[in-house]
Amino acid sequence: MTVLSPPTVQSKAKEFREQLLARAMVADGAMGTVLYSKGIFINRSFDELNISAPDLVREVHAEYVKAGAEIIETNTFGATRTRLAAFGLSEKLKDINAAGVRLARQAAGTSAFVAGAIGPLGVRIEPLGATSFAEANQVFREQAEALLEAGVDLLVLETFSDLNEIREAIFAARQAAGNDMVIVAQVTIDDNGNMPDGATPEIYTKKLNEWPADVIGLNCSVGPKATLETIEKMIQHSRKPMSAMPNAGLPAVVEGRKIYLCSPEYMAQYARRLLWAGVRIVGGCCGTTAEHIKLIRAEARSLQPQTKKLSVTVEEPTAKAQALAKVPVAQKSKLGAKLAAGKFVAFVEILPPRGVDASKEIEGAKLCAAQGIDCINVPDGPRASARLSAQVTCQLFQAQAHIEAVMHFCCRDRNILGIQSELLGCHAAGVRNLICITGDPPRMGGYPDATAVFDVDAIGLTNIVNNLNHGLDIGGNPMGSQTALLIGVGANPGAVNMDEEIRRMEWKAQAGAEYIVTQPVFDLDLLEQFLKRTGHLKLPVICGIWPLTSYRNAEFMVNELRVPVPERFMTRMLHADNAESARQEGVAIGREMVERVRGMVAGVQLSAPLRRYSMALEVAEAIGSRD
């Protein structure tokens, strides 16, 4: 049977493929456990509810759409002939699948794509069972054809525990769908990352890479921690886009009911780490609810903003005859002049105060100026906290401490009009050095219900600043004057998915970046690899150096910020027997890092943990002469 999808469905499938290439996307969460929580007994066919209780199924879909899910899976996980036969429903296969697509489409509207969900057969196939490979292929193809005929935008094969079985499902789906439809193929794993049939991450990843699935990944069974650790292994063996839809942890039995204990906040933290690792589709499985997906969507927006509803296009300045020539880097600021002259520079990071009294911060900046530090680096709402504005803090440092400031500028709190206005204000106020960042999501701070904007990410922001430097507004229209803002961007040499990090860095360079500031670096092998892979960009690199304060601080860097710390440094911090010796050891490690990177980079950014500016300055002593 050849499935001929309507033109609108074909265009939606094409649109989904384009979106997948452009950004990360958020899928929905559990269906079965949510229906169970709404009073549906587990001895029923949940798929048949598409016909007998359509309002209930549509309600669950609608909750996920409202939470921000961009991919809605049909309630058809068990709608193959073999599973439906157990309930005497095999003859209703086509009706159940068609109703599943219709309900998902009604809830999704134009806000989300509809994915046809296909699960395992529920029976063993050869060589362990009586069902042959050919029979399995036919059963999977029958359901895939029913979903395709009903008009899905993609197919998701999920929760497969047998590598042979998912192979048949993939080939059956591809035979039914043709080449244009995106097929997502997900297996389930144990706590060690192995499939229940014993296949290791290396084995099943290589096989999934060979077979005609567009996206490969994991779902169900385990919580987000094991999922992340396994995804990091899978990335080493395949360049296909990855998906991750973990359970909300392992269930606990409470008064006879299975309860999943991972909170939405915990799941969202791991969603961020999965996205950092390079996952392109993130969502949830058993135990996840609309509240989980709401916070996961916030993480996705912060790392790779939505572009489907609001398309921000910044035209290339070179294409406009009215564009003004940019002010040379050396003429933009003192920092620009030093970078252009090849002088080694040093920043110290000072956070804005939580209130309006910046006297301690100003005294710290004065101390840095007296010790020959070139610039004070000022974060913008770090960790989504409410502080004095970064721009005002920069102005205070420059006016009262007489030291140049470098301002972080993030996208979280500003729409594209506000971004342009504040950038013009920065130039007019004399704050000329920027680091363009996307920004931490509100959930990370003390106001988790605060909304975020994220009209653009760091790449789009860099484009906007570059346009203003050419005398053009965000629409490419001439303004009659121009800014002279020095454009810095962030980078992570310790990124798990370095290919994605380098790709984004190349986009930032094309957008107009003029220098790079890295996250804290402890592993010089990673820094050397990063410098080698970005050398063709010919941008000065400022290396982040963080003086560790304790072994717990080192653990935080590794486990929370995902910054690799070599074991030898962890051991040194562990053996520090009191707070002062730990502080001294952290300074010593920082000084060693500065000495080793001295000939590799254009400068260092020194953090001052817990406002201990003296620690940063002690580390800075290792810089020596900068002439």
JSON list of N, CA and C in Angstrom, two decimals, residues 6 35 60 89 127 129 271 346 365 387 389 392 404 414 418 441-442 460 514 525 571:
[
{"chain": "A", "resi": 6, "resn": "PRO", "atom": "N", "xyz": [-1.95, 14.28, 2.12]},
{"chain": "A", "resi": 6, "resn": "PRO", "atom": "CA", "xyz": [-2.41, 15.54, 1.55]},
{"chain": "A", "resi": 6, "resn": "PRO", "atom": "C", "xyz": [-1.27, 16.54, 1.49]},
{"chain": "A", "resi": 35, "resn": "LEU", "atom": "N", "xyz": [-3.27, 9.70, 32.20]},
{"chain": "A", "resi": 35, "resn": "LEU", "atom": "CA", "xyz": [-4.62, 9.11, 32.12]},
{"chain": "A", "resi": 35, "resn": "LEU", "atom": "C", "xyz": [-4.91, 8.29, 33.37]},
{"chain": "A", "resi": 60, "resn": "VAL", "atom": "N", "xyz": [-5.66, 16.04, 27.82]},
{"chain": "A", "resi": 60, "resn": "VAL", "atom": "CA", "xyz": [-4.24, 15.81, 28.15]},
{"chain": "A", "resi": 60, "resn": "VAL", "atom": "C", "xyz": [-3.35, 16.49, 27.11]},
{"chain": "A", "resi": 89, "resn": "LEU", "atom": "N", "xyz": [-9.67, -5.66, 20.05]},
{"chain": "A", "resi": 89, "resn": "LEU", "atom": "CA", "xyz": [-9.89, -4.42, 19.31]},
{"chain": "A", "resi": 89, "resn": "LEU", "atom": "C", "xyz": [-9.11, -4.35, 17.99]},
{"chain": "A", "resi": 127, "resn": "PRO", "atom": "N", "xyz": [15.02, -14.16, 17.31]},
{"chain": "A", "resi": 127, "resn": "PRO", "atom": "CA", "xyz": [15.09, -15.62, 17.53]},
{"chain": "A", "resi": 127, "resn": "PRO", "atom": "C", "xyz": [14.52, -16.08, 18.87]},
{"chain": "A", "resi": 129, "resn": "GLY", "atom": "N", "xyz": [11.32, -15.41, 20.04]},
{"chain": "A", "resi": 129, "resn": "GLY", "atom": "CA", "xyz": [9.88, -15.60, 20.02]},
{"chain": "A", "resi": 129, "resn": "GLY", "atom": "C", "xyz": [9.39, -16.18, 18.71]},
{"chain": "A", "resi": 271, "resn": "ALA", "atom": "N", "xyz": [17.11, 18.72, 31.73]},
{"chain": "A", "resi": 271, "resn": "ALA", "atom": "CA", "xyz": [16.79, 19.10, 30.35]},
{"chain": "A", "resi": 271, "resn": "ALA", "atom": "C", "xyz": [17.84, 20.08, 29.84]},
{"chain": "A", "resi": 346, "resn": "ALA", "atom": "N", "xyz": [43.80, 41.30, 31.30]},
{"chain": "A", "resi": 346, "resn": "ALA", "atom": "CA", "xyz": [43.25, 40.60, 32.46]},
{"chain": "A", "resi": 346, "resn": "ALA", "atom": "C", "xyz": [41.96, 41.27, 32.90]},
{"chain": "A", "resi": 365, "resn": "ALA", "atom": "N", "xyz": [36.61, 47.22, 42.70]},
{"chain": "A", "resi": 365, "resn": "ALA", "atom": "CA", "xyz": [37.09, 47.66, 41.39]},
{"chain": "A", "resi": 365, "resn": "ALA", "atom": "C", "xyz": [38.30, 48.58, 41.52]},
{"chain": "A", "resi": 387, "resn": "ARG", "atom": "N", "xyz": [19.40, 42.12, 40.58]},
{"chain": "A", "resi": 387, "resn": "ARG", "atom": "CA", "xyz": [20.53, 42.93, 41.04]},
{"chain": "A", "resi": 387, "resn": "ARG", "atom": "C", "xyz": [20.48, 44.29, 40.34]},
{"chain": "A", "resi": 389, "resn": "SER", "atom": "N", "xyz": [21.30, 47.02, 37.77]},
{"chain": "A", "resi": 389, "resn": "SER", "atom": "CA", "xyz": [21.51, 46.76, 36.35]},
{"chain": "A", "resi": 389, "resn": "SER", "atom": "C", "xyz": [23.00, 46.75, 36.01]},
{"chain": "A", "resi": 392, "resn": "VAL", "atom": "N", "xyz": [24.36, 50.18, 34.69]},
{"chain": "A", "resi": 392, "resn": "VAL", "atom": "CA", "xyz": [24.63, 51.19, 35.73]},
{"chain": "A", "resi": 392, "resn": "VAL", "atom": "C", "xyz": [25.87, 50.81, 36.53]},
{"chain": "A", "resi": 404, "resn": "GLU", "atom": "N", "xyz": [38.05, 50.48, 33.11]},
{"chain": "A", "resi": 404, "resn": "GLU", "atom": "CA", "xyz": [37.10, 50.17, 32.04]},
{"chain": "A", "resi": 404, "resn": "GLU", "atom": "C", "xyz": [36.29, 48.92, 32.41]},
{"chain": "A", "resi": 414, "resn": "ARG", "atom": "N", "xyz": [14.70, 41.01, 27.55]},
{"chain": "A", "resi": 414, "resn": "ARG", "atom": "CA", "xyz": [14.47, 42.10, 26.60]},
{"chain": "A", "resi": 414, "resn": "ARG", "atom": "C", "xyz": [13.92, 41.56, 25.29]},
{"chain": "A", "resi": 418, "resn": "GLY", "atom": "N", "xyz": [13.64, 46.44, 22.91]},
{"chain": "A", "resi": 418, "resn": "GLY", "atom": "CA", "xyz": [14.37, 46.81, 24.10]},
{"chain": "A", "resi": 418, "resn": "GLY", "atom": "C", "xyz": [15.86, 46.58, 23.96]},
{"chain": "A", "resi": 441, "resn": "PRO", "atom": "N", "xyz": [17.89, 31.03, 32.48]},
{"chain": "A", "resi": 441, "resn": "PRO", "atom": "CA", "xyz": [16.42, 31.09, 32.56]},
{"chain": "A", "resi": 441, "resn": "PRO", "atom": "C", "xyz": [15.96, 31.51, 33.95]},
{"chain": "A", "resi": 442, "resn": "PRO", "atom": "N", "xyz": [14.78, 32.13, 34.08]},
{"chain": "A", "resi": 442, "resn": "PRO", "atom": "CA", "xyz": [14.28, 32.59, 35.38]},
{"chain": "A", "resi": 442, "resn": "PRO", "atom": "C", "xyz": [14.22, 31.49, 36.43]},
{"chain": "A", "resi": 460, "resn": "GLY", "atom": "N", "xyz": [21.75, 35.86, 17.45]},
{"chain": "A", "resi": 460, "resn": "GLY", "atom": "CA", "xyz": [20.91, 36.95, 16.96]},
{"chain": "A", "resi": 460, "resn": "GLY", "atom": "C", "xyz": [21.29, 38.27, 17.59]},
{"chain": "A", "resi": 514, "resn": "GLU", "atom": "N", "xyz": [34.01, 39.86, 17.85]},
{"chain": "A", "resi": 514, "resn": "GLU", "atom": "CA", "xyz": [35.36, 40.41, 17.75]},
{"chain": "A", "resi": 514, "resn": "GLU", "atom": "C", "xyz": [36.32, 39.83, 18.79]},
{"chain": "A", "resi": 525, "resn": "ASP", "atom": "N", "xyz": [43.88, 20.37, 28.03]},
{"chain": "A", "resi": 525, "resn": "ASP", "atom": "CA", "xyz": [43.73, 19.59, 26.80]},
{"chain": "A", "resi": 525, "resn": "ASP", "atom": "C", "xyz": [42.47, 20.05, 26.05]},
{"chain": "A", "resi": 571, "resn": "THR", "atom": "N", "xyz": [41.68, 16.09, 43.72]},
{"chain": "A", "resi": 571, "resn": "THR", "atom": "CA", "xyz": [42.40, 15.47, 44.83]},
{"chain": "A", "resi": 571, "resn": "THR", "atom": "C", "xyz": [43.09, 16.53, 45.70]}
]
